[in-house]
Amino acid sequence: MAAATTFSRLIRFLAQDGRVYYGDAILPAGSTSINAATHARLITGDPFSPAHSASPSAPTAAPCTVTTRTAAIARLLCPLTPTTTRTLRCLGLNYAAHAREAGMQLPTRPVLFYKPPTALADPFAPVRVPAVAQESDDGGPPQVDYECELAVVVGRAGRDIAPRDALRHVAGVAVANDVSQRTWQLARGGGQWGLGKGFDGWAPLGPGIVALDALGRDPDDGAGLRIGTKVNGEVVQGSGTGDMVIEGVGSCINKVEFEKDEPAKL
């Protein structure tokens, strides 16, 4: 088998040999779950190196090489790290059903908030709730919440990206957990959401980044991607990209135009 220049399902993992690698997850026959992978093809080079971010008008450079060497997976890690990820830009109230559930008006413009890179965490790591986040204003239990989200990972630098070019700047998509503390987000936030969403480890991501070609469907098809959450086997959240106020993977990139897009940004 020849080496490949692009990945299908990028993972970062602790191998059985005790080393950390980037790899392309090898899925068992008939499976679409990265969690089921026991081995990965090793990747050489940094998938998010600035050397691979040419100007938007330049041809796309191969971000890495997927080799024929394999390694056994001991633990799946967050595919991004705080040292490679400068910004986590998030769109609030971007699911119509969730906005109605919260009793909030649908936005006509993007509701943008940020999480610091230190919020990134491994996909299966425990979420630590610090003492300050265990407070509430009414004496009740802390209002710590979870939200399954579609994360769009930038793979190529650009600014003022035209809608027709947006997908060319996407490395892939991933699953993220937007952990929030509602008291600090709303009552104590002073109008800013970051206080209630930016605690360390409050953005678990992964287990991998799926390239758009590996999705098997048009990522901007509104009915294409399902998003859901289970707690102890019970479905507590079920939605999809068709419920997005700002629809589609490409539109999420195109609508957040206030700063330059760079590799490994979310």
CSV table of C-alpha atoms in Angstrom, one decimal, residues 19-250:
chain,number,residue,atom,x,y,z
A,19,ARG,CA,4.6,7.6,22.6
A,20,VAL,CA,2.1,10.1,21.3
A,21,TYR,CA,1.5,10.1,17.6
A,22,TYR,CA,-0.8,11.6,14.9
A,23,GLY,CA,-2.4,8.9,12.9
A,24,ASP,CA,-5.2,8.0,10.5
A,25,ALA,CA,-7.6,5.7,12.3
A,26,ILE,CA,-8.1,2.3,10.9
A,27,LEU,CA,-11.8,1.4,11.3
A,28,PRO,CA,-13.0,-2.2,11.6
A,29,ALA,CA,-15.0,-3.4,8.6
A,30,GLY,CA,-18.5,-2.0,8.7
A,31,SER,CA,-17.8,0.5,11.4
A,32,THR,CA,-17.9,4.3,11.1
A,33,SER,CA,-16.9,5.0,14.7
A,34,ILE,CA,-13.4,6.2,15.5
A,35,ASN,CA,-13.9,4.8,19.0
A,36,ALA,CA,-13.8,1.3,17.5
A,37,ALA,CA,-10.3,1.7,16.1
A,38,THR,CA,-7.5,-0.3,17.7
A,39,HIS,CA,-4.7,0.8,15.3
A,40,ALA,CA,-3.8,3.8,13.2
A,41,ARG,CA,-1.5,4.5,10.2
A,42,LEU,CA,1.2,6.9,11.5
A,43,ILE,CA,1.4,10.4,10.1
A,44,THR,CA,4.7,12.2,9.5
A,45,GLY,CA,4.8,16.0,9.7
A,46,ASP,CA,2.6,18.4,11.5
A,47,PRO,CA,-0.9,18.4,10.1
A,48,PHE,CA,-1.4,22.0,11.3
A,49,SER,CA,2.0,23.5,10.4
A,50,PRO,CA,1.9,27.1,9.2
A,51,ALA,CA,4.2,26.0,6.4
A,52,HIS,CA,1.1,24.3,4.9
A,53,SER,CA,-1.0,27.5,4.9
A,54,ALA,CA,-0.4,29.3,1.7
A,55,SER,CA,-2.4,32.3,0.6
A,56,PRO,CA,-6.0,31.5,-0.3
A,57,SER,CA,-5.2,31.8,-4.0
A,58,ALA,CA,-2.4,29.2,-3.9
A,59,PRO,CA,-2.9,25.5,-4.5
A,60,THR,CA,-3.7,23.5,-1.4
A,61,ALA,CA,-0.5,21.9,0.0
A,62,ALA,CA,-0.5,18.4,1.3
A,63,PRO,CA,-0.7,19.0,5.1
A,64,CYS,CA,0.9,15.7,6.1
A,65,THR,CA,1.8,12.2,4.9
A,66,VAL,CA,-0.1,9.1,6.0
A,67,THR,CA,2.5,6.3,6.0
A,68,THR,CA,2.0,2.6,5.8
A,69,ARG,CA,3.5,2.1,9.4
A,70,THR,CA,0.9,1.3,12.0
A,71,ALA,CA,0.7,1.5,15.8
A,72,ALA,CA,-1.7,0.1,18.4
A,73,ILE,CA,-3.9,2.7,20.2
A,74,ALA,CA,-3.7,2.8,24.0
A,75,ARG,CA,-5.8,6.0,24.5
A,76,LEU,CA,-7.3,8.5,22.2
A,77,LEU,CA,-6.3,12.1,22.9
A,78,CYS,CA,-7.7,15.5,21.9
A,79,PRO,CA,-6.7,15.9,18.2
A,80,LEU,CA,-5.7,19.5,18.9
A,81,THR,CA,-3.5,21.0,21.6
A,82,PRO,CA,-3.4,24.4,23.3
A,83,THR,CA,0.0,25.0,21.8
A,84,THR,CA,-1.3,24.5,18.2
A,85,THR,CA,-4.7,26.0,18.6
A,86,ARG,CA,-4.9,29.8,18.9
A,87,THR,CA,-8.6,30.3,19.1
A,88,LEU,CA,-11.9,28.5,19.7
A,89,ARG,CA,-14.5,30.6,18.0
A,90,CYS,CA,-18.1,29.5,18.9
A,91,LEU,CA,-21.5,30.5,17.5
A,92,GLY,CA,-24.1,30.8,20.1
A,93,LEU,CA,-27.8,30.1,19.7
A,94,ASN,CA,-27.1,28.5,16.4
A,95,TYR,CA,-29.7,25.7,16.7
A,96,ALA,CA,-33.3,26.9,16.5
A,97,ALA,CA,-34.7,24.3,18.8
A,98,HIS,CA,-32.1,25.0,21.5
A,99,ALA,CA,-32.8,28.8,21.3
A,100,ARG,CA,-36.5,28.2,21.7
A,101,GLU,CA,-35.9,25.8,24.6
A,102,ALA,CA,-33.8,28.5,26.3
A,103,GLY,CA,-36.6,31.1,25.7
A,104,MET,CA,-34.2,33.3,23.6
A,105,GLN,CA,-34.8,35.0,20.3
A,106,LEU,CA,-33.3,33.6,17.2
A,107,PRO,CA,-30.3,35.8,16.2
A,108,THR,CA,-30.2,37.6,12.9
A,109,ARG,CA,-26.4,38.0,13.1
A,110,PRO,CA,-23.8,35.5,14.5
A,111,VAL,CA,-23.6,35.4,18.3
A,112,LEU,CA,-19.9,35.0,18.7
A,113,PHE,CA,-18.1,33.9,21.8
A,114,TYR,CA,-14.6,32.5,22.5
A,115,LYS,CA,-13.1,29.8,24.5
A,116,PRO,CA,-9.4,29.8,25.4
A,117,PRO,CA,-7.2,27.0,24.1
A,118,THR,CA,-6.8,25.8,27.7
A,119,ALA,CA,-10.4,24.7,27.5
A,120,LEU,CA,-9.4,21.9,25.1
A,121,ALA,CA,-9.6,18.4,26.7
A,122,ASP,CA,-9.3,14.8,25.7
A,123,PRO,CA,-12.6,13.3,24.5
A,124,PHE,CA,-13.0,10.8,27.4
A,125,ALA,CA,-11.3,12.8,30.2
A,126,PRO,CA,-13.4,13.7,33.3
A,127,VAL,CA,-14.6,17.3,33.2
A,128,ARG,CA,-13.4,19.1,36.3
A,129,VAL,CA,-15.8,21.6,37.8
A,130,PRO,CA,-13.8,24.2,39.9
A,131,ALA,CA,-15.2,25.5,43.1
A,132,VAL,CA,-16.2,28.9,41.6
A,133,ALA,CA,-18.3,27.0,39.0
A,134,GLN,CA,-20.1,25.1,41.8
A,135,GLU,CA,-21.8,28.3,43.0
A,136,SER,CA,-25.3,29.4,42.2
A,137,ASP,CA,-27.2,32.6,43.0
A,138,ASP,CA,-30.4,30.9,44.2
A,139,GLY,CA,-28.9,28.3,46.6
A,140,GLY,CA,-29.7,25.5,44.3
A,141,PRO,CA,-27.4,23.1,42.5
A,142,PRO,CA,-24.8,24.6,40.1
A,143,GLN,CA,-26.2,25.0,36.6
A,144,VAL,CA,-23.4,23.1,34.8
A,145,ASP,CA,-24.6,22.0,31.4
A,146,TYR,CA,-23.3,20.0,28.4
A,147,GLU,CA,-24.0,20.6,24.7
A,148,CYS,CA,-22.8,18.4,21.8
A,149,GLU,CA,-21.5,20.6,19.0
A,150,LEU,CA,-20.2,20.3,15.5
A,151,ALA,CA,-16.6,21.6,15.5
A,152,VAL,CA,-15.2,22.9,12.2
A,153,VAL,CA,-11.4,22.7,12.1
A,154,VAL,CA,-9.6,25.2,9.9
A,155,GLY,CA,-6.9,23.7,7.8
A,156,ARG,CA,-5.8,26.6,5.6
A,157,ALA,CA,-5.2,30.3,6.2
A,158,GLY,CA,-7.6,32.9,4.8
A,159,ARG,CA,-9.4,36.1,5.3
A,160,ASP,CA,-12.7,37.5,3.9
A,161,ILE,CA,-13.5,34.0,2.5
A,162,ALA,CA,-16.1,33.8,-0.2
A,163,PRO,CA,-18.9,31.3,0.3
A,164,ARG,CA,-17.8,29.3,-2.8
A,165,ASP,CA,-14.3,28.9,-1.3
A,166,ALA,CA,-15.2,28.2,2.3
A,167,LEU,CA,-14.9,24.4,2.2
A,168,ARG,CA,-11.4,24.7,0.7
A,169,HIS,CA,-10.2,26.1,4.1
A,170,VAL,CA,-11.7,23.3,6.2
A,171,ALA,CA,-9.4,20.5,7.4
A,172,GLY,CA,-12.4,18.5,8.7
A,173,VAL,CA,-15.1,18.3,11.3
A,174,ALA,CA,-15.2,16.9,14.8
A,175,VAL,CA,-17.5,16.4,17.8
A,176,ALA,CA,-17.1,18.8,20.7
A,177,ASN,CA,-18.7,19.3,24.1
A,178,ASP,CA,-19.5,22.9,24.9
A,179,VAL,CA,-19.5,22.7,28.7
A,180,SER,CA,-21.2,25.7,30.3
A,181,GLN,CA,-22.0,27.1,33.7
A,182,ARG,CA,-25.3,29.1,33.2
A,183,THR,CA,-25.0,31.3,36.3
A,184,TRP,CA,-21.6,32.6,35.2
A,185,GLN,CA,-22.7,32.7,31.5
A,186,LEU,CA,-25.9,34.7,32.0
A,187,ALA,CA,-26.4,36.2,35.5
A,188,ARG,CA,-22.8,37.0,36.3
A,189,GLY,CA,-21.3,37.3,32.8
A,190,GLY,CA,-22.0,41.0,32.3
A,191,GLY,CA,-23.3,40.2,28.8
A,192,GLN,CA,-20.2,38.1,28.0
A,193,TRP,CA,-20.6,34.3,27.7
A,194,GLY,CA,-16.9,33.5,28.1
A,195,LEU,CA,-16.9,33.5,31.9
A,196,GLY,CA,-19.4,30.6,32.0
A,197,LYS,CA,-17.8,28.6,29.2
A,198,GLY,CA,-14.1,29.1,29.4
A,199,PHE,CA,-12.9,27.0,32.4
A,200,ASP,CA,-10.0,24.7,31.9
A,201,GLY,CA,-11.0,21.5,30.1
A,202,TRP,CA,-14.5,22.7,29.2
A,203,ALA,CA,-14.1,22.0,25.5
A,204,PRO,CA,-13.6,18.2,25.1
A,205,LEU,CA,-12.9,17.5,21.5
A,206,GLY,CA,-12.7,14.4,19.4
A,207,PRO,CA,-12.0,11.5,19.3
A,208,GLY,CA,-10.9,12.6,15.8
A,209,ILE,CA,-11.2,15.0,12.9
A,210,VAL,CA,-13.0,13.6,9.9
A,211,ALA,CA,-12.0,14.9,6.5
A,212,LEU,CA,-14.9,16.2,4.5
A,213,ASP,CA,-14.3,13.6,1.8
A,214,ALA,CA,-14.7,10.8,4.4
A,215,LEU,CA,-18.2,12.0,5.4
A,216,GLY,CA,-19.8,10.3,2.5
A,217,ARG,CA,-22.2,13.3,2.0
A,218,ASP,CA,-22.2,17.0,1.2
A,219,PRO,CA,-21.2,18.7,4.5
A,220,ASP,CA,-23.4,21.7,3.5
A,221,ASP,CA,-26.4,19.5,3.0
A,222,GLY,CA,-28.8,20.8,5.8
A,223,ALA,CA,-30.1,17.3,6.5
A,224,GLY,CA,-26.7,15.6,6.3
A,225,LEU,CA,-25.2,15.5,9.7
A,226,ARG,CA,-26.9,14.3,12.9
A,227,ILE,CA,-25.7,15.6,16.3
A,228,GLY,CA,-26.7,14.0,19.6
A,229,THR,CA,-25.8,13.4,23.2
A,230,LYS,CA,-26.4,10.3,25.4
A,231,VAL,CA,-26.0,10.3,29.2
A,232,ASN,CA,-25.9,6.8,30.8
A,233,GLY,CA,-27.3,5.5,27.5
A,234,GLU,CA,-30.3,7.9,27.5
A,235,VAL,CA,-30.6,10.3,24.6
A,236,VAL,CA,-30.7,13.8,26.1
A,237,GLN,CA,-30.0,15.8,22.9
A,238,GLY,CA,-30.9,15.1,19.3
A,239,SER,CA,-30.5,17.6,16.5
A,240,GLY,CA,-28.7,18.1,13.2
A,241,THR,CA,-27.1,20.6,10.9
A,242,GLY,CA,-30.6,21.2,9.4
A,243,ASP,CA,-31.6,23.0,12.6
A,244,MET,CA,-28.7,25.5,12.3
A,245,VAL,CA,-29.6,29.1,12.1
A,246,ILE,CA,-26.4,29.6,10.2
A,247,GLU,CA,-26.5,26.4,8.1
A,248,GLY,CA,-23.7,24.2,6.9
A,249,VAL,CA,-20.0,23.7,7.5
A,250,GLY,CA,-18.9,26.2,4.8
